[in-house]
GROMACS .gro file of C-alpha atoms in nm:
model
  267
    1UNK     CA    1  -2.394  -3.656  -3.385
    2UNK     CA    2  -2.668  -3.454  -3.215
    3UNK     CA    3  -2.464  -3.449  -2.893
    4UNK     CA    4  -2.166  -3.303  -3.077
    5UNK     CA    5  -2.383  -3.029  -3.229
    6UNK     CA    6  -2.523  -2.943  -2.887
    7UNK     CA    7  -2.172  -2.927  -2.738
    8UNK     CA    8  -2.051  -2.704  -3.023
    9UNK     CA    9  -2.344  -2.465  -2.987
   10UNK     CA   10  -2.294  -2.446  -2.610
   11UNK     CA   11  -1.923  -2.364  -2.649
   12UNK     CA   12  -1.998  -2.091  -2.905
   13UNK     CA   13  -2.269  -1.943  -2.681
   14UNK     CA   14  -2.034  -1.930  -2.383
   15UNK     CA   15  -1.769  -1.764  -2.601
   16UNK     CA   16  -2.017  -1.492  -2.699
   17UNK     CA   17  -2.112  -1.446  -2.332
   18UNK     CA   18  -1.747  -1.403  -2.227
   19UNK     CA   19  -1.689  -1.139  -2.496
   20UNK     CA   20  -1.999  -0.952  -2.380
   21UNK     CA   21  -1.896  -0.956  -2.014
   22UNK     CA   22  -1.536  -0.852  -2.081
   23UNK     CA   23  -1.647  -0.566  -2.306
   24UNK     CA   24  -1.899  -0.425  -2.064
   25UNK     CA   25  -1.668  -0.451  -1.764
   26UNK     CA   26  -1.407  -0.225  -1.926
   27UNK     CA   27  -1.329   0.075  -1.701
   28UNK     CA   28  -1.068   0.337  -1.629
   29UNK     CA   29  -0.740   0.223  -1.480
   30UNK     CA   30  -0.673   0.338  -1.126
   31UNK     CA   31  -0.324   0.487  -1.126
   32UNK     CA   32  -0.276   0.516  -0.750
   33UNK     CA   33  -0.464   0.567  -0.425
   34UNK     CA   34  -0.407   0.623  -0.056
   35UNK     CA   35  -0.658   0.565   0.224
   36UNK     CA   36  -0.401   0.672   0.488
   37UNK     CA   37  -0.438   0.358   0.697
   38UNK     CA   38  -0.063   0.329   0.751
   39UNK     CA   39   0.262   0.526   0.750
   40UNK     CA   40   0.331   0.785   0.479
   41UNK     CA   41   0.590   0.574   0.297
   42UNK     CA   42   0.528   0.722  -0.049
   43UNK     CA   43   0.499   1.084   0.062
   44UNK     CA   44   0.760   1.354   0.113
   45UNK     CA   45   0.675   1.568   0.415
   46UNK     CA   46   0.821   1.914   0.482
   47UNK     CA   47   0.724   2.262   0.601
   48UNK     CA   48   0.818   2.629   0.588
   49UNK     CA   49   0.810   2.845   0.902
   50UNK     CA   50   0.648   3.139   0.714
   51UNK     CA   51   0.582   3.283   0.370
   52UNK     CA   52   0.910   3.474   0.381
   53UNK     CA   53   1.131   3.202   0.528
   54UNK     CA   54   1.184   2.940   0.255
   55UNK     CA   55   1.426   2.717   0.446
   56UNK     CA   56   1.254   2.378   0.471
   57UNK     CA   57   1.189   2.231   0.814
   58UNK     CA   58   1.031   1.905   0.926
   59UNK     CA   59   0.663   1.876   0.841
   60UNK     CA   60   0.397   1.761   1.084
   61UNK     CA   61   0.130   1.528   0.947
   62UNK     CA   62  -0.025   1.219   1.106
   63UNK     CA   63  -0.225   0.919   0.983
   64UNK     CA   64  -0.310   0.795   1.333
   65UNK     CA   65  -0.685   0.835   1.276
   66UNK     CA   66  -0.683   0.696   0.919
   67UNK     CA   67  -0.663   1.037   0.750
   68UNK     CA   68  -0.381   1.263   0.638
   69UNK     CA   69  -0.410   1.526   0.915
   70UNK     CA   70  -0.192   1.832   0.970
   71UNK     CA   71  -0.096   1.884   1.334
   72UNK     CA   72   0.045   2.236   1.356
   73UNK     CA   73   0.016   2.580   1.195
   74UNK     CA   74   0.338   2.588   0.992
   75UNK     CA   75   0.312   2.585   0.613
   76UNK     CA   76   0.309   2.206   0.592
   77UNK     CA   77   0.332   2.019   0.261
   78UNK     CA   78   0.274   1.651   0.184
   79UNK     CA   79   0.403   1.561  -0.164
   80UNK     CA   80   0.335   1.244  -0.367
   81UNK     CA   81   0.473   1.165  -0.713
   82UNK     CA   82   0.189   1.192  -0.964
   83UNK     CA   83   0.225   1.253  -1.338
   84UNK     CA   84  -0.145   1.215  -1.424
   85UNK     CA   85  -0.268   1.514  -1.624
   86UNK     CA   86  -0.571   1.357  -1.793
   87UNK     CA   87  -0.814   1.176  -1.566
   88UNK     CA   88  -0.999   1.216  -1.238
   89UNK     CA   89  -0.878   1.304  -0.888
   90UNK     CA   90  -1.114   1.215  -0.603
   91UNK     CA   91  -1.066   1.285  -0.233
   92UNK     CA   92  -1.241   1.381   0.090
   93UNK     CA   93  -1.143   1.707   0.259
   94UNK     CA   94  -1.201   1.800   0.623
   95UNK     CA   95  -1.207   2.170   0.702
   96UNK     CA   96  -1.169   2.250   1.075
   97UNK     CA   97  -1.374   2.515   1.255
   98UNK     CA   98  -1.125   2.801   1.236
   99UNK     CA   99  -1.112   3.160   1.116
  100UNK     CA  100  -0.772   3.172   0.945
  101UNK     CA  101  -0.543   2.975   0.717
  102UNK     CA  102  -0.606   2.749   0.417
  103UNK     CA  103  -0.604   2.383   0.315
  104UNK     CA  104  -0.516   2.328  -0.050
  105UNK     CA  105  -0.496   2.013  -0.264
  106UNK     CA  106  -0.279   2.075  -0.570
  107UNK     CA  107  -0.389   1.778  -0.778
  108UNK     CA  108  -0.160   1.885  -1.064
  109UNK     CA  109   0.166   2.038  -0.942
  110UNK     CA  110   0.523   2.084  -1.054
  111UNK     CA  111   0.669   2.172  -0.718
  112UNK     CA  112   0.677   2.533  -0.598
  113UNK     CA  113   0.373   2.645  -0.396
  114UNK     CA  114   0.474   2.971  -0.229
  115UNK     CA  115   0.451   3.299  -0.419
  116UNK     CA  116   0.795   3.405  -0.295
  117UNK     CA  117   0.952   3.099  -0.459
  118UNK     CA  118   0.818   3.195  -0.801
  119UNK     CA  119   0.801   2.954  -1.094
  120UNK     CA  120   0.469   2.812  -0.970
  121UNK     CA  121   0.279   2.565  -1.182
  122UNK     CA  122  -0.021   2.402  -1.015
  123UNK     CA  123  -0.401   2.370  -1.024
  124UNK     CA  124  -0.580   2.325  -0.693
  125UNK     CA  125  -0.894   2.312  -0.484
  126UNK     CA  126  -0.855   2.518  -0.168
  127UNK     CA  127  -1.055   2.587   0.147
  128UNK     CA  128  -0.988   2.944   0.264
  129UNK     CA  129  -1.080   3.006   0.629
  130UNK     CA  130  -1.002   3.376   0.669
  131UNK     CA  131  -1.314   3.592   0.701
  132UNK     CA  132  -1.197   3.804   0.408
  133UNK     CA  133  -1.279   3.578   0.115
  134UNK     CA  134  -1.394   3.281   0.320
  135UNK     CA  135  -1.503   2.983   0.109
  136UNK     CA  136  -1.378   2.723  -0.136
  137UNK     CA  137  -1.162   2.822  -0.431
  138UNK     CA  138  -1.067   2.653  -0.755
  139UNK     CA  139  -0.750   2.827  -0.865
  140UNK     CA  140  -0.410   2.788  -1.024
  141UNK     CA  141  -0.064   2.923  -0.957
  142UNK     CA  142   0.156   3.004  -1.255
  143UNK     CA  143   0.485   3.192  -1.262
  144UNK     CA  144   0.485   3.416  -0.954
  145UNK     CA  145   0.110   3.471  -0.921
  146UNK     CA  146  -0.223   3.291  -0.893
  147UNK     CA  147  -0.561   3.318  -1.060
  148UNK     CA  148  -0.903   3.220  -0.922
  149UNK     CA  149  -1.129   3.023  -1.154
  150UNK     CA  150  -1.419   2.995  -0.911
  151UNK     CA  151  -1.502   3.121  -0.561
  152UNK     CA  152  -1.761   2.887  -0.408
  153UNK     CA  153  -1.958   3.029  -0.117
  154UNK     CA  154  -2.285   2.831  -0.120
  155UNK     CA  155  -2.137   2.530   0.065
  156UNK     CA  156  -2.087   2.519   0.444
  157UNK     CA  157  -1.711   2.540   0.483
  158UNK     CA  158  -1.654   2.339   0.802
  159UNK     CA  159  -1.669   1.959   0.802
  160UNK     CA  160  -1.613   1.679   0.551
  161UNK     CA  161  -1.662   1.726   0.176
  162UNK     CA  162  -1.618   1.483  -0.113
  163UNK     CA  163  -1.448   1.640  -0.413
  164UNK     CA  164  -1.403   1.507  -0.769
  165UNK     CA  165  -1.190   1.687  -1.026
  166UNK     CA  166  -1.174   1.589  -1.392
  167UNK     CA  167  -0.946   1.705  -1.675
  168UNK     CA  168  -0.963   1.593  -2.038
  169UNK     CA  169  -0.707   1.611  -2.320
  170UNK     CA  170  -0.826   1.962  -2.415
  171UNK     CA  171  -0.741   2.101  -2.072
  172UNK     CA  172  -1.107   2.126  -1.976
  173UNK     CA  173  -1.172   2.085  -1.602
  174UNK     CA  174  -1.486   1.995  -1.409
  175UNK     CA  175  -1.496   2.021  -1.028
  176UNK     CA  176  -1.767   1.851  -0.821
  177UNK     CA  177  -1.838   1.910  -0.452
  178UNK     CA  178  -2.047   1.636  -0.294
  179UNK     CA  179  -2.149   1.515  -0.644
  180UNK     CA  180  -2.266   1.862  -0.758
  181UNK     CA  181  -2.082   2.046  -1.038
  182UNK     CA  182  -1.945   2.370  -0.895
  183UNK     CA  183  -1.683   2.479  -1.148
  184UNK     CA  184  -1.586   2.415  -1.507
  185UNK     CA  185  -1.317   2.592  -1.707
  186UNK     CA  186  -1.031   2.549  -1.952
  187UNK     CA  187  -0.678   2.615  -1.830
  188UNK     CA  188  -0.412   2.635  -2.101
  189UNK     CA  189  -0.129   2.728  -1.862
  190UNK     CA  190  -0.080   2.413  -1.651
  191UNK     CA  191  -0.067   2.106  -1.874
  192UNK     CA  192   0.168   1.867  -1.692
  193UNK     CA  193   0.220   1.733  -1.342
  194UNK     CA  194   0.508   1.596  -1.136
  195UNK     CA  195   0.338   1.577  -0.795
  196UNK     CA  196   0.013   1.585  -0.608
  197UNK     CA  197   0.060   1.815  -0.308
  198UNK     CA  198  -0.145   1.887   0.003
  199UNK     CA  199  -0.050   2.231   0.133
  200UNK     CA  200  -0.172   2.350   0.475
  201UNK     CA  201  -0.114   2.697   0.618
  202UNK     CA  202  -0.222   2.782   0.974
  203UNK     CA  203  -0.495   2.518   0.960
  204UNK     CA  204  -0.413   2.263   1.229
  205UNK     CA  205  -0.664   1.977   1.224
  206UNK     CA  206  -0.732   1.995   0.850
  207UNK     CA  207  -0.726   1.659   0.673
  208UNK     CA  208  -0.783   1.463   0.353
  209UNK     CA  209  -0.879   1.099   0.303
  210UNK     CA  210  -0.979   0.840   0.040
  211UNK     CA  211  -0.753   0.983  -0.229
  212UNK     CA  212  -0.794   0.810  -0.568
  213UNK     CA  213  -0.631   0.903  -0.900
  214UNK     CA  214  -0.733   0.737  -1.226
  215UNK     CA  215  -0.671   0.803  -1.594
  216UNK     CA  216  -1.028   0.858  -1.718
  217UNK     CA  217  -1.201   1.199  -1.709
  218UNK     CA  218  -1.560   1.219  -1.584
  219UNK     CA  219  -1.767   1.167  -1.904
  220UNK     CA  220  -2.004   1.464  -1.879
  221UNK     CA  221  -2.074   1.676  -2.188
  222UNK     CA  222  -1.864   1.988  -2.223
  223UNK     CA  223  -2.030   2.328  -2.265
  224UNK     CA  224  -2.030   2.472  -2.617
  225UNK     CA  225  -1.821   2.769  -2.504
  226UNK     CA  226  -1.609   2.693  -2.196
  227UNK     CA  227  -1.552   3.065  -2.124
  228UNK     CA  228  -1.923   3.133  -2.063
  229UNK     CA  229  -2.073   3.117  -1.710
  230UNK     CA  230  -2.104   2.772  -1.561
  231UNK     CA  231  -2.410   2.600  -1.718
  232UNK     CA  232  -2.662   2.408  -1.516
  233UNK     CA  233  -2.542   2.046  -1.534
  234UNK     CA  234  -2.762   1.772  -1.671
  235UNK     CA  235  -2.825   1.481  -1.435
  236UNK     CA  236  -2.552   1.224  -1.470
  237UNK     CA  237  -2.702   0.904  -1.617
  238UNK     CA  238  -2.689   0.611  -1.380
  239UNK     CA  239  -2.448   0.352  -1.528
  240UNK     CA  240  -2.585   0.005  -1.589
  241UNK     CA  241  -2.445  -0.245  -1.339
  242UNK     CA  242  -2.220  -0.497  -1.520
  243UNK     CA  243  -2.410  -0.773  -1.336
  244UNK     CA  244  -2.714  -0.687  -1.550
  245UNK     CA  245  -2.513  -0.763  -1.864
  246UNK     CA  246  -2.405  -1.096  -1.715
  247UNK     CA  247  -2.766  -1.191  -1.635
  248UNK     CA  248  -2.886  -1.090  -1.983
  249UNK     CA  249  -2.601  -1.282  -2.143
  250UNK     CA  250  -2.674  -1.588  -1.929
  251UNK     CA  251  -3.041  -1.586  -2.024
  252UNK     CA  252  -2.947  -1.549  -2.391
  253UNK     CA  253  -2.711  -1.846  -2.371
  254UNK     CA  254  -2.980  -2.057  -2.206
  255UNK     CA  255  -3.231  -1.971  -2.476
  256UNK     CA  256  -2.980  -2.057  -2.751
  257UNK     CA  257  -2.903  -2.397  -2.596
  258UNK     CA  258  -3.272  -2.484  -2.544
  259UNK     CA  259  -3.359  -2.389  -2.904
  260UNK     CA  260  -3.068  -2.593  -3.033
  261UNK     CA  261  -3.179  -2.901  -2.839
  262UNK     CA  262  -3.540  -2.866  -2.960
  263UNK     CA  263  -3.439  -2.823  -3.323
  264UNK     CA  264  -3.196  -3.116  -3.316
  265UNK     CA  265  -3.455  -3.346  -3.160
  266UNK     CA  266  -3.704  -3.259  -3.434
  267UNK     CA  267  -3.450  -3.370  -3.690
   0.00000   0.00000   0.00000
């Protein structure tokens, strides 16, 4: 009889442990990713010869070095289907040592990218290499024009940068460069997405890598009034490793079983 009680208690303890582990391992779902280690099978590649010539020509990107790299100075575009409009977009961007052109990642886009085409609808992070206005930009194109949310000049432009962009259901964006918050704003104009687009203009050698799109926004507190200047961010709390929960649960199960055995023996 005692053996049956011990077995029952052990089964119940393990059941509680499983519930604990499954609950604490819950996380956002990754929607899609590309590490550019192979051919661009899921991408549409094209280019325009200039900002006034809108007849599409063959684009020129390569993944030979494990990145998505543009190889000439045409207005090259790499387009991937992506309907995520609430979540987080993460990628690495390489900006070449140049003094003209731009490299732009339209993480939410509905197609048109050139002003002359009109009907633009996109939100993007862009590296602008021209001396006039040199720096990183967080901006959006809507209708036939574009608006700058943030001009970031306190980061060295050339080289690799890790960028995380988050949007919640209220249209509130947060943009991190190398894990530091550099822009936050609300954009009521662009609320949907059909594609993610990488647009390169006169920036041969520019590249992106380690592109990940998931459906969970970065869980930082929003400012009280999004239209005010960017507040100083609070340090992001370090998440507890799920392994810690497993160890705690395992210890708890062991204690329960030992107590059960002791109590049953006393009876």
